[in-house]
Amino acid sequence: MFDLLVKNGKRINGEKVEVAIKDGVILNVDTTIESPAEKIIDLAGEHYVSAGWIDDHVHCYEKMTLYYDYPDEIGVTKGVTTVIDAGTTGAENIGDFYELAKKVKTNVYALINISKWGIVEQDELADLTKIQADLVHDRLVELPQFIVGIKARMSKTVIGENGITPLELAKDIQRKNQNLPLMIHIGSAPPELQEILAVLDEGDVLTHCFNGKPNGILDKETDQIKDFAKVGYEKGIVFDIGHGTDSFNFHVAETALKAGIKATSISTDIYHRNRENGPVYDLATTMEKLRVVGYSWEEILDKVTNVPAHYFHLEKKGKLAAGYDADLTIFDLSNGEKTLTDSNGFTRTAKELIKPVKTIIGGTIYDN
């Protein structure tokens, strides 16, 4: 007997789907499953089902003061089954973060900031003595079930006078630790984006990929994507949205799409202020923005499930398939009108809206 059977759901392409779950694991996915279950959810052909949504760039260590939130406020209540905190904490405080994260409903993972206290202050990489590779290694050994990569913020307000050096140190830490995933934040120069992309390798994650800043991928004079950005994209650098308060611009995203450049993964860079006051609000709203830009719902869902699970090595997440963790998002798509605002105050009108209605994490059902 199954613990849970989800009946009469729809995949995003409209195909009927049913999902059987036992002991927190998906045991069967088919068009029809006839078997007893302790609990049955009948979606009556009205709701869509996907693998649980993953937001691979959030800030949810509640003890911080600059950027913080609470995992369940940005996770399970928003249809998101898994969040990856993007470097809020470093080697000195990530252990405490882990203890807090174990107590919530949402699956929480973390990227460890190469600065040992994380984002306690805006300029955490201005003092290179805070980058201690041995401490990072020790935490990676201690918390392999929690830490899924490393993070360095490479923009003017963060690095002080250190130029490209923090990134070079991050790459050295990466090489010495089994080439763990590396996420790099970009913003205002220095360092120049061209310098950053030259150091990154295939599979490294460039977050805030469609920001509207002069040091972004768009050449403001020609209104074209910079050639070196195209080279980096073609090299296999992961272009991650990382919407945030100041890092997503509709025009940049639209221009990139016309040039054949799509975000590899979709994430929010959410924390309490841009959740409460916008322009982020939640992952669903960011997904709607990419739909307005011109992405299909099929690829949008892939970029919040399978893609982040792949790049951050979450081997049992991201797919609606037997043997994967029983993390599902049940949602509706509807026609309507909604004004969407990017990080620079520009707006677009969404005609198709996505709304999570139930979140299933490890086989446990939560209503949205």
Tab-separated table of C-alpha atoms in Angstrom:
chain	number	residue	atom	x	y	z
A	1	MET	CA	0.000	0.000	0.000
A	2	PHE	CA	1.233	3.451	-0.900
A	3	ASP	CA	1.365	6.259	1.639
A	4	LEU	CA	0.046	8.793	-0.888
A	5	LEU	CA	-1.437	8.606	-4.348
A	6	VAL	CA	-1.859	11.744	-6.452
A	7	LYS	CA	-4.624	11.026	-8.966
A	8	ASN	CA	-5.775	12.766	-12.138
A	9	GLY	CA	-3.101	15.422	-12.339
A	10	LYS	CA	-1.751	17.044	-15.503
A	11	ARG	CA	1.792	17.511	-16.724
A	12	ILE	CA	2.581	20.918	-18.143
A	13	ASN	CA	2.011	19.518	-21.662
A	14	GLY	CA	-1.514	18.474	-20.678
A	15	GLU	CA	-0.829	14.740	-20.393
A	16	LYS	CA	-2.529	12.957	-17.533
A	17	VAL	CA	-0.213	11.921	-14.706
A	18	GLU	CA	-0.540	10.049	-11.426
A	19	VAL	CA	2.137	9.699	-8.760
A	20	ALA	CA	2.509	7.032	-6.076
A	21	ILE	CA	4.591	7.760	-2.974
A	22	LYS	CA	5.854	5.674	-0.078
A	23	ASP	CA	8.357	6.467	2.691
A	24	GLY	CA	9.159	9.857	1.179
A	25	VAL	CA	10.071	8.449	-2.232
A	26	ILE	CA	8.263	8.393	-5.562
A	27	LEU	CA	7.608	4.733	-6.403
A	28	ASN	CA	5.621	5.077	-9.604
A	29	VAL	CA	4.655	7.717	-12.145
A	30	ASP	CA	2.137	6.777	-14.831
A	31	THR	CA	-0.985	7.932	-16.611
A	32	THR	CA	-3.075	5.651	-14.372
A	33	ILE	CA	-2.132	3.915	-11.118
A	34	GLU	CA	-4.657	1.567	-9.566
A	35	SER	CA	-3.497	0.667	-6.103
A	36	PRO	CA	-4.644	1.281	-2.519
A	37	ALA	CA	-3.111	4.181	-0.618
A	38	GLU	CA	-3.485	5.555	2.874
A	39	LYS	CA	-4.236	8.982	1.389
A	40	ILE	CA	-5.431	9.939	-2.068
A	41	ILE	CA	-5.388	13.428	-3.569
A	42	ASP	CA	-7.719	13.582	-6.571
A	43	LEU	CA	-6.843	16.605	-8.711
A	44	ALA	CA	-9.845	15.893	-10.965
A	45	GLY	CA	-7.907	16.892	-14.069
A	46	GLU	CA	-7.913	20.507	-12.912
A	47	HIS	CA	-4.389	20.991	-11.550
A	48	TYR	CA	-0.864	20.577	-12.885
A	49	VAL	CA	1.881	18.522	-11.218
A	50	SER	CA	5.637	18.910	-11.547
A	51	ALA	CA	8.708	17.925	-9.642
A	52	GLY	CA	9.130	20.187	-6.629
A	53	TRP	CA	10.330	23.661	-7.513
A	54	ILE	CA	13.915	24.502	-6.571
A	55	ASP	CA	15.097	28.059	-5.955
A	56	ASP	CA	18.888	27.932	-6.196
A	57	HIS	CA	19.596	31.489	-5.012
A	58	VAL	CA	17.969	32.666	-1.774
A	59	HIS	CA	19.085	34.200	1.532
A	60	CYS	CA	17.439	32.513	4.517
A	61	TYR	CA	19.767	32.484	7.537
A	62	GLU	CA	17.508	34.344	9.936
A	63	LYS	CA	20.276	35.587	12.243
A	64	MET	CA	21.814	37.875	9.628
A	65	THR	CA	20.960	41.573	9.436
A	66	LEU	CA	21.752	42.584	5.844
A	67	TYR	CA	20.059	39.788	3.882
A	68	TYR	CA	17.901	37.232	5.643
A	69	ASP	CA	14.585	35.435	5.584
A	70	TYR	CA	12.966	32.281	6.926
A	71	PRO	CA	13.137	29.153	4.739
A	72	ASP	CA	9.456	28.273	4.984
A	73	GLU	CA	8.372	31.821	4.104
A	74	ILE	CA	10.146	31.551	0.751
A	75	GLY	CA	9.860	27.781	0.380
A	76	VAL	CA	6.918	25.550	1.237
A	77	THR	CA	4.395	28.408	1.495
A	78	LYS	CA	5.351	29.514	-2.042
A	79	GLY	CA	5.258	26.127	-3.783
A	80	VAL	CA	9.033	25.749	-3.479
A	81	THR	CA	10.194	22.427	-2.055
A	82	THR	CA	13.948	23.134	-2.003
A	83	VAL	CA	15.993	26.285	-1.511
A	84	ILE	CA	19.726	26.833	-1.783
A	85	ASP	CA	21.020	29.665	0.349
A	86	ALA	CA	23.575	31.493	-1.790
A	87	GLY	CA	26.454	32.311	0.513
A	88	THR	CA	24.759	34.127	3.363
A	89	THR	CA	27.017	32.235	5.778
A	90	GLY	CA	30.688	31.347	5.843
A	91	ALA	CA	32.814	28.838	7.712
A	92	GLU	CA	32.284	30.486	11.106
A	93	ASN	CA	28.486	30.451	11.127
A	94	ILE	CA	27.285	27.884	8.579
A	95	GLY	CA	27.119	25.216	11.293
A	96	ASP	CA	24.555	27.254	13.202
A	97	PHE	CA	22.613	27.802	9.987
A	98	TYR	CA	22.514	24.045	9.461
A	99	GLU	CA	21.065	23.454	12.930
A	100	LEU	CA	18.271	25.949	12.207
A	101	ALA	CA	17.650	24.537	8.735
A	102	LYS	CA	17.067	21.037	10.106
A	103	LYS	CA	13.962	22.293	11.937
A	104	VAL	CA	11.979	23.616	8.956
A	105	LYS	CA	9.655	21.959	6.449
A	106	THR	CA	11.424	23.174	3.302
A	107	ASN	CA	14.517	21.338	2.079
A	108	VAL	CA	17.428	23.705	2.703
A	109	TYR	CA	20.956	23.527	1.277
A	110	ALA	CA	23.702	26.120	1.312
A	111	LEU	CA	26.573	27.532	-0.661
A	112	ILE	CA	29.383	28.472	1.705
A	113	ASN	CA	30.687	32.003	1.288
A	114	ILE	CA	34.468	32.063	0.859
A	115	SER	CA	34.528	34.902	3.424
A	116	LYS	CA	34.451	33.186	6.806
A	117	TRP	CA	31.537	35.170	8.298
A	118	GLY	CA	29.503	35.383	5.093
A	119	ILE	CA	27.546	38.543	4.367
A	120	VAL	CA	27.804	40.166	7.786
A	121	GLU	CA	28.868	43.348	6.037
A	122	GLN	CA	28.480	44.456	2.434
A	123	ASP	CA	32.239	44.310	1.749
A	124	GLU	CA	32.949	40.786	2.957
A	125	LEU	CA	35.721	40.230	0.390
A	126	ALA	CA	37.534	43.525	0.952
A	127	ASP	CA	39.669	41.865	3.638
A	128	LEU	CA	41.460	38.861	2.134
A	129	THR	CA	42.360	37.499	5.581
A	130	LYS	CA	38.697	36.476	5.883
A	131	ILE	CA	39.209	33.997	3.042
A	132	GLN	CA	40.614	30.933	4.768
A	133	ALA	CA	40.650	27.909	2.500
A	134	ASP	CA	41.380	25.482	5.336
A	135	LEU	CA	38.263	26.584	7.229
A	136	VAL	CA	36.132	26.188	4.108
A	137	HIS	CA	37.529	22.686	3.582
A	138	ASP	CA	36.816	21.726	7.195
A	139	ARG	CA	33.160	22.738	6.887
A	140	LEU	CA	32.788	20.904	3.590
A	141	VAL	CA	34.037	17.750	5.299
A	142	GLU	CA	31.763	18.287	8.312
A	143	LEU	CA	28.563	19.145	6.420
A	144	PRO	CA	28.541	17.368	3.052
A	145	GLN	CA	24.788	16.784	3.396
A	146	PHE	CA	24.167	20.535	3.640
A	147	ILE	CA	26.832	22.423	1.713
A	148	VAL	CA	26.405	21.932	-2.033
A	149	GLY	CA	28.862	24.529	-3.331
A	150	ILE	CA	30.763	27.735	-2.741
A	151	LYS	CA	29.913	31.393	-3.353
A	152	ALA	CA	31.853	34.570	-4.050
A	153	ARG	CA	30.332	37.978	-4.684
A	154	MET	CA	32.399	39.823	-7.269
A	155	SER	CA	31.262	43.433	-7.418
A	156	LYS	CA	32.648	46.815	-6.424
A	157	THR	CA	30.949	47.183	-3.048
A	158	VAL	CA	32.070	43.700	-1.971
A	159	ILE	CA	35.711	43.366	-3.033
A	160	GLY	CA	37.156	46.752	-2.086
A	161	GLU	CA	40.559	47.117	-3.745
A	162	ASN	CA	41.095	43.405	-4.338
A	163	GLY	CA	40.130	43.188	-8.011
A	164	ILE	CA	39.885	39.690	-9.424
A	165	THR	CA	41.880	38.119	-6.547
A	166	PRO	CA	38.882	36.836	-4.519
A	167	LEU	CA	37.611	34.977	-7.572
A	168	GLU	CA	41.012	33.422	-8.165
A	169	LEU	CA	41.034	32.294	-4.531
A	170	ALA	CA	37.512	30.888	-4.936
A	171	LYS	CA	38.594	28.907	-7.987
A	172	ASP	CA	41.576	27.563	-6.040
A	173	ILE	CA	39.257	26.453	-3.218
A	174	GLN	CA	36.988	24.835	-5.787
A	175	ARG	CA	39.836	22.865	-7.381
A	176	LYS	CA	41.045	21.631	-3.996
A	177	ASN	CA	37.553	20.431	-3.018
A	178	GLN	CA	36.496	18.058	-5.779
A	179	ASN	CA	35.455	20.905	-8.082
A	180	LEU	CA	32.350	21.684	-6.070
A	181	PRO	CA	29.836	23.965	-7.788
A	182	LEU	CA	30.835	27.623	-7.698
A	183	MET	CA	28.365	30.514	-7.913
A	184	ILE	CA	29.614	34.017	-8.713
A	185	HIS	CA	27.566	37.163	-8.088
A	186	ILE	CA	28.157	39.964	-10.581
A	187	GLY	CA	27.317	43.661	-10.333
A	188	SER	CA	29.088	46.970	-10.718
A	189	ALA	CA	32.748	47.074	-11.762
A	190	PRO	CA	35.428	46.488	-10.720
A	191	PRO	CA	36.116	43.782	-11.598
A	192	GLU	CA	35.005	43.959	-15.200
A	193	LEU	CA	32.599	41.237	-16.295
A	194	GLN	CA	35.000	40.232	-19.054
A	195	GLU	CA	37.661	39.484	-16.436
A	196	ILE	CA	35.233	37.379	-14.430
A	197	LEU	CA	34.006	35.326	-17.373
A	198	ALA	CA	37.594	34.631	-18.449
A	199	VAL	CA	38.264	32.914	-15.115
A	200	LEU	CA	35.047	30.861	-15.011
A	201	ASP	CA	34.752	27.345	-16.409
A	202	GLU	CA	31.951	25.257	-17.857
A	203	GLY	CA	29.427	24.536	-15.103
A	204	ASP	CA	30.325	27.547	-12.973
A	205	VAL	CA	27.226	29.592	-12.145
A	206	LEU	CA	27.039	33.283	-13.052
A	207	THR	CA	24.112	34.709	-11.081
A	208	HIS	CA	22.343	38.033	-11.842
A	209	CYS	CA	22.927	37.222	-15.512
A	210	PHE	CA	20.313	39.707	-16.802
A	211	ASN	CA	21.029	42.695	-14.591
A	212	GLY	CA	20.696	46.134	-16.167
A	213	LYS	CA	24.011	47.542	-14.961
A	214	PRO	CA	26.765	48.903	-17.247
A	215	ASN	CA	28.946	45.967	-16.196
A	216	GLY	CA	26.321	43.459	-17.332
A	217	ILE	CA	26.026	41.460	-20.531
A	218	LEU	CA	24.297	44.230	-22.521
A	219	ASP	CA	26.317	46.899	-24.317
A	220	LYS	CA	24.267	50.038	-23.675
A	221	GLU	CA	25.707	51.893	-26.681
A	222	THR	CA	24.907	49.260	-29.297
A	223	ASP	CA	21.980	47.670	-27.418
A	224	GLN	CA	23.522	44.287	-28.221
A	225	ILE	CA	24.827	41.454	-26.076
A	226	LYS	CA	28.566	41.812	-25.580
A	227	ASP	CA	30.643	39.368	-27.596
A	228	PHE	CA	32.568	38.064	-24.596
A	229	ALA	CA	29.260	37.294	-22.846
A	230	LYS	CA	28.228	35.168	-25.822
A	231	VAL	CA	31.577	33.353	-25.654
A	232	GLY	CA	31.089	32.652	-21.947
A	233	TYR	CA	27.578	31.349	-22.523
A	234	GLU	CA	28.736	29.097	-25.345
A	235	LYS	CA	31.551	27.830	-23.115
A	236	GLY	CA	28.921	26.389	-20.786
A	237	ILE	CA	28.922	28.931	-17.981
A	238	VAL	CA	25.550	28.654	-16.247
A	239	PHE	CA	23.520	31.851	-16.605
A	240	ASP	CA	21.336	32.066	-13.496
A	241	ILE	CA	18.629	34.723	-13.072
A	242	GLY	CA	19.142	35.678	-9.389
A	243	HIS	CA	16.423	38.344	-9.773
A	244	GLY	CA	16.958	40.224	-6.516
A	245	THR	CA	16.227	43.827	-5.656
A	246	ASP	CA	18.603	45.187	-8.291
A	247	SER	CA	19.529	42.406	-10.710
A	248	PHE	CA	16.838	41.607	-13.286
A	249	ASN	CA	16.002	43.786	-16.274
A	250	PHE	CA	13.283	42.882	-18.780
A	251	HIS	CA	15.017	44.518	-21.739
A	252	VAL	CA	18.305	42.714	-21.078
A	253	ALA	CA	16.486	39.382	-20.853
A	254	GLU	CA	14.529	40.088	-24.047
A	255	THR	CA	17.616	41.212	-25.949
A	256	ALA	CA	19.503	38.133	-24.799
A	257	LEU	CA	16.678	35.881	-25.976
A	258	LYS	CA	16.790	37.475	-29.433
A	259	ALA	CA	20.540	36.743	-29.470
A	260	GLY	CA	19.932	33.088	-28.614
A	261	ILE	CA	20.874	33.384	-24.954
A	262	LYS	CA	18.421	31.964	-22.434
A	263	ALA	CA	18.878	31.789	-18.692
A	264	THR	CA	20.103	28.335	-17.771
A	265	SER	CA	18.332	28.411	-14.413
A	266	ILE	CA	15.705	30.627	-12.795
A	267	SER	CA	16.122	31.866	-9.225
A	268	THR	CA	14.957	34.758	-7.074
A	269	ASP	CA	17.767	36.049	-4.804
A	270	ILE	CA	14.878	36.502	-2.388
A	271	TYR	CA	15.107	37.809	1.147
A	272	HIS	CA	12.529	39.352	3.428
A	273	ARG	CA	12.565	42.892	2.000
A	274	ASN	CA	12.192	42.029	-1.678
A	275	ARG	CA	9.696	39.315	-0.719
A	276	GLU	CA	7.523	41.681	1.295
A	277	ASN	CA	7.928	44.847	-0.792
A	278	GLY	CA	8.879	43.490	-4.192
A	279	PRO	CA	9.947	43.378	-6.880
A	280	VAL	CA	10.614	39.672	-6.278
A	281	TYR	CA	7.747	38.437	-4.059
A	282	ASP	CA	8.261	34.729	-4.814
A	283	LEU	CA	9.577	32.214	-7.341
A	284	ALA	CA	6.230	31.975	-9.157
A	285	THR	CA	6.362	35.711	-9.942
A	286	THR	CA	9.896	35.363	-11.314
A	287	MET	CA	8.691	32.456	-13.457
A	288	GLU	CA	5.872	34.649	-14.804
A	289	LYS	CA	8.438	37.274	-15.775
A	290	LEU	CA	10.376	34.770	-17.875
A	291	ARG	CA	7.127	33.706	-19.525
A	292	VAL	CA	6.476	37.346	-20.500
A	293	VAL	CA	10.020	37.550	-21.888
A	294	GLY	CA	9.186	34.656	-24.196
A	295	TYR	CA	10.128	31.379	-22.512
A	296	SER	CA	7.739	28.428	-22.678
A	297	TRP	CA	6.218	27.026	-19.507
A	298	GLU	CA	7.910	23.700	-20.245
A	299	GLU	CA	11.376	25.219	-20.194
A	300	ILE	CA	10.572	27.480	-17.251
A	301	LEU	CA	9.616	24.450	-15.164
A	302	ASP	CA	12.752	22.624	-16.274
A	303	LYS	CA	14.834	25.590	-15.137
A	304	VAL	CA	13.375	25.420	-11.598
A	305	THR	CA	13.515	21.628	-11.240
A	306	ASN	CA	15.847	19.434	-13.268
A	307	VAL	CA	18.427	22.107	-14.138
A	308	PRO	CA	19.312	23.356	-10.629
A	309	ALA	CA	19.198	19.782	-9.305
A	310	HIS	CA	21.740	18.826	-11.971
A	311	TYR	CA	24.180	21.692	-11.449
A	312	PHE	CA	24.146	21.422	-7.658
A	313	HIS	CA	24.251	17.616	-7.645
A	314	LEU	CA	20.918	17.076	-5.891
A	315	GLU	CA	20.737	13.596	-7.303
A	316	LYS	CA	17.301	12.610	-5.971
A	317	LYS	CA	15.539	15.875	-6.751
A	318	GLY	CA	14.286	17.728	-9.783
A	319	LYS	CA	12.420	14.964	-11.617
A	320	LEU	CA	8.956	13.485	-11.459
A	321	ALA	CA	10.202	9.901	-11.698
A	322	ALA	CA	10.399	6.669	-9.724
A	323	GLY	CA	13.247	6.628	-7.233
A	324	TYR	CA	13.308	10.411	-6.732
A	325	ASP	CA	12.413	12.218	-3.529
A	326	ALA	CA	8.674	12.747	-3.091
A	327	ASP	CA	8.878	16.510	-3.612
A	328	LEU	CA	6.086	17.812	-5.849
A	329	THR	CA	4.531	21.150	-6.667
A	330	ILE	CA	0.855	21.167	-7.607
A	331	PHE	CA	-0.150	24.360	-9.365
A	332	ASP	CA	-2.647	26.140	-11.577
A	333	LEU	CA	-2.200	28.091	-14.776
A	334	SER	CA	-4.811	30.702	-15.541
A	335	ASN	CA	-5.476	33.590	-17.872
A	336	GLY	CA	-5.556	37.038	-16.343
A	337	GLU	CA	-3.705	40.313	-16.101
A	338	LYS	CA	-0.920	41.122	-13.681
A	339	THR	CA	1.614	43.942	-13.769
A	340	LEU	CA	5.141	42.661	-13.307
A	341	THR	CA	7.967	44.989	-12.320
A	342	ASP	CA	11.666	44.342	-12.852
A	343	SER	CA	14.529	45.515	-10.647
A	344	ASN	CA	14.790	48.849	-12.470
A	345	GLY	CA	11.106	49.764	-12.273
A	346	PHE	CA	10.166	48.748	-15.818
A	347	THR	CA	6.924	46.815	-16.218
A	348	ARG	CA	5.330	44.190	-18.401
A	349	THR	CA	1.830	42.736	-18.248
A	350	ALA	CA	1.481	39.006	-17.678
A	351	LYS	CA	-1.443	37.307	-19.410
A	352	GLU	CA	-0.718	33.845	-18.010
A	353	LEU	CA	-0.444	33.382	-14.266
A	354	ILE	CA	1.019	30.476	-12.326
A	355	LYS	CA	-0.122	29.735	-8.787
A	356	PRO	CA	0.978	26.892	-6.512
A	357	VAL	CA	-1.923	25.221	-4.682
A	358	LYS	CA	-0.202	22.380	-2.823
A	359	THR	CA	3.405	21.624	-1.946
A	360	ILE	CA	4.470	18.069	-1.195
A	361	ILE	CA	7.809	17.630	0.564
A	362	GLY	CA	9.027	14.159	1.388
A	363	GLY	CA	5.487	12.884	0.878
A	364	THR	CA	3.923	15.363	3.326
A	365	ILE	CA	1.226	17.633	1.925
A	366	TYR	CA	1.085	21.378	2.585
A	367	ASP	CA	-1.668	23.644	1.246
A	368	ASN	CA	-0.727	26.994	-0.318
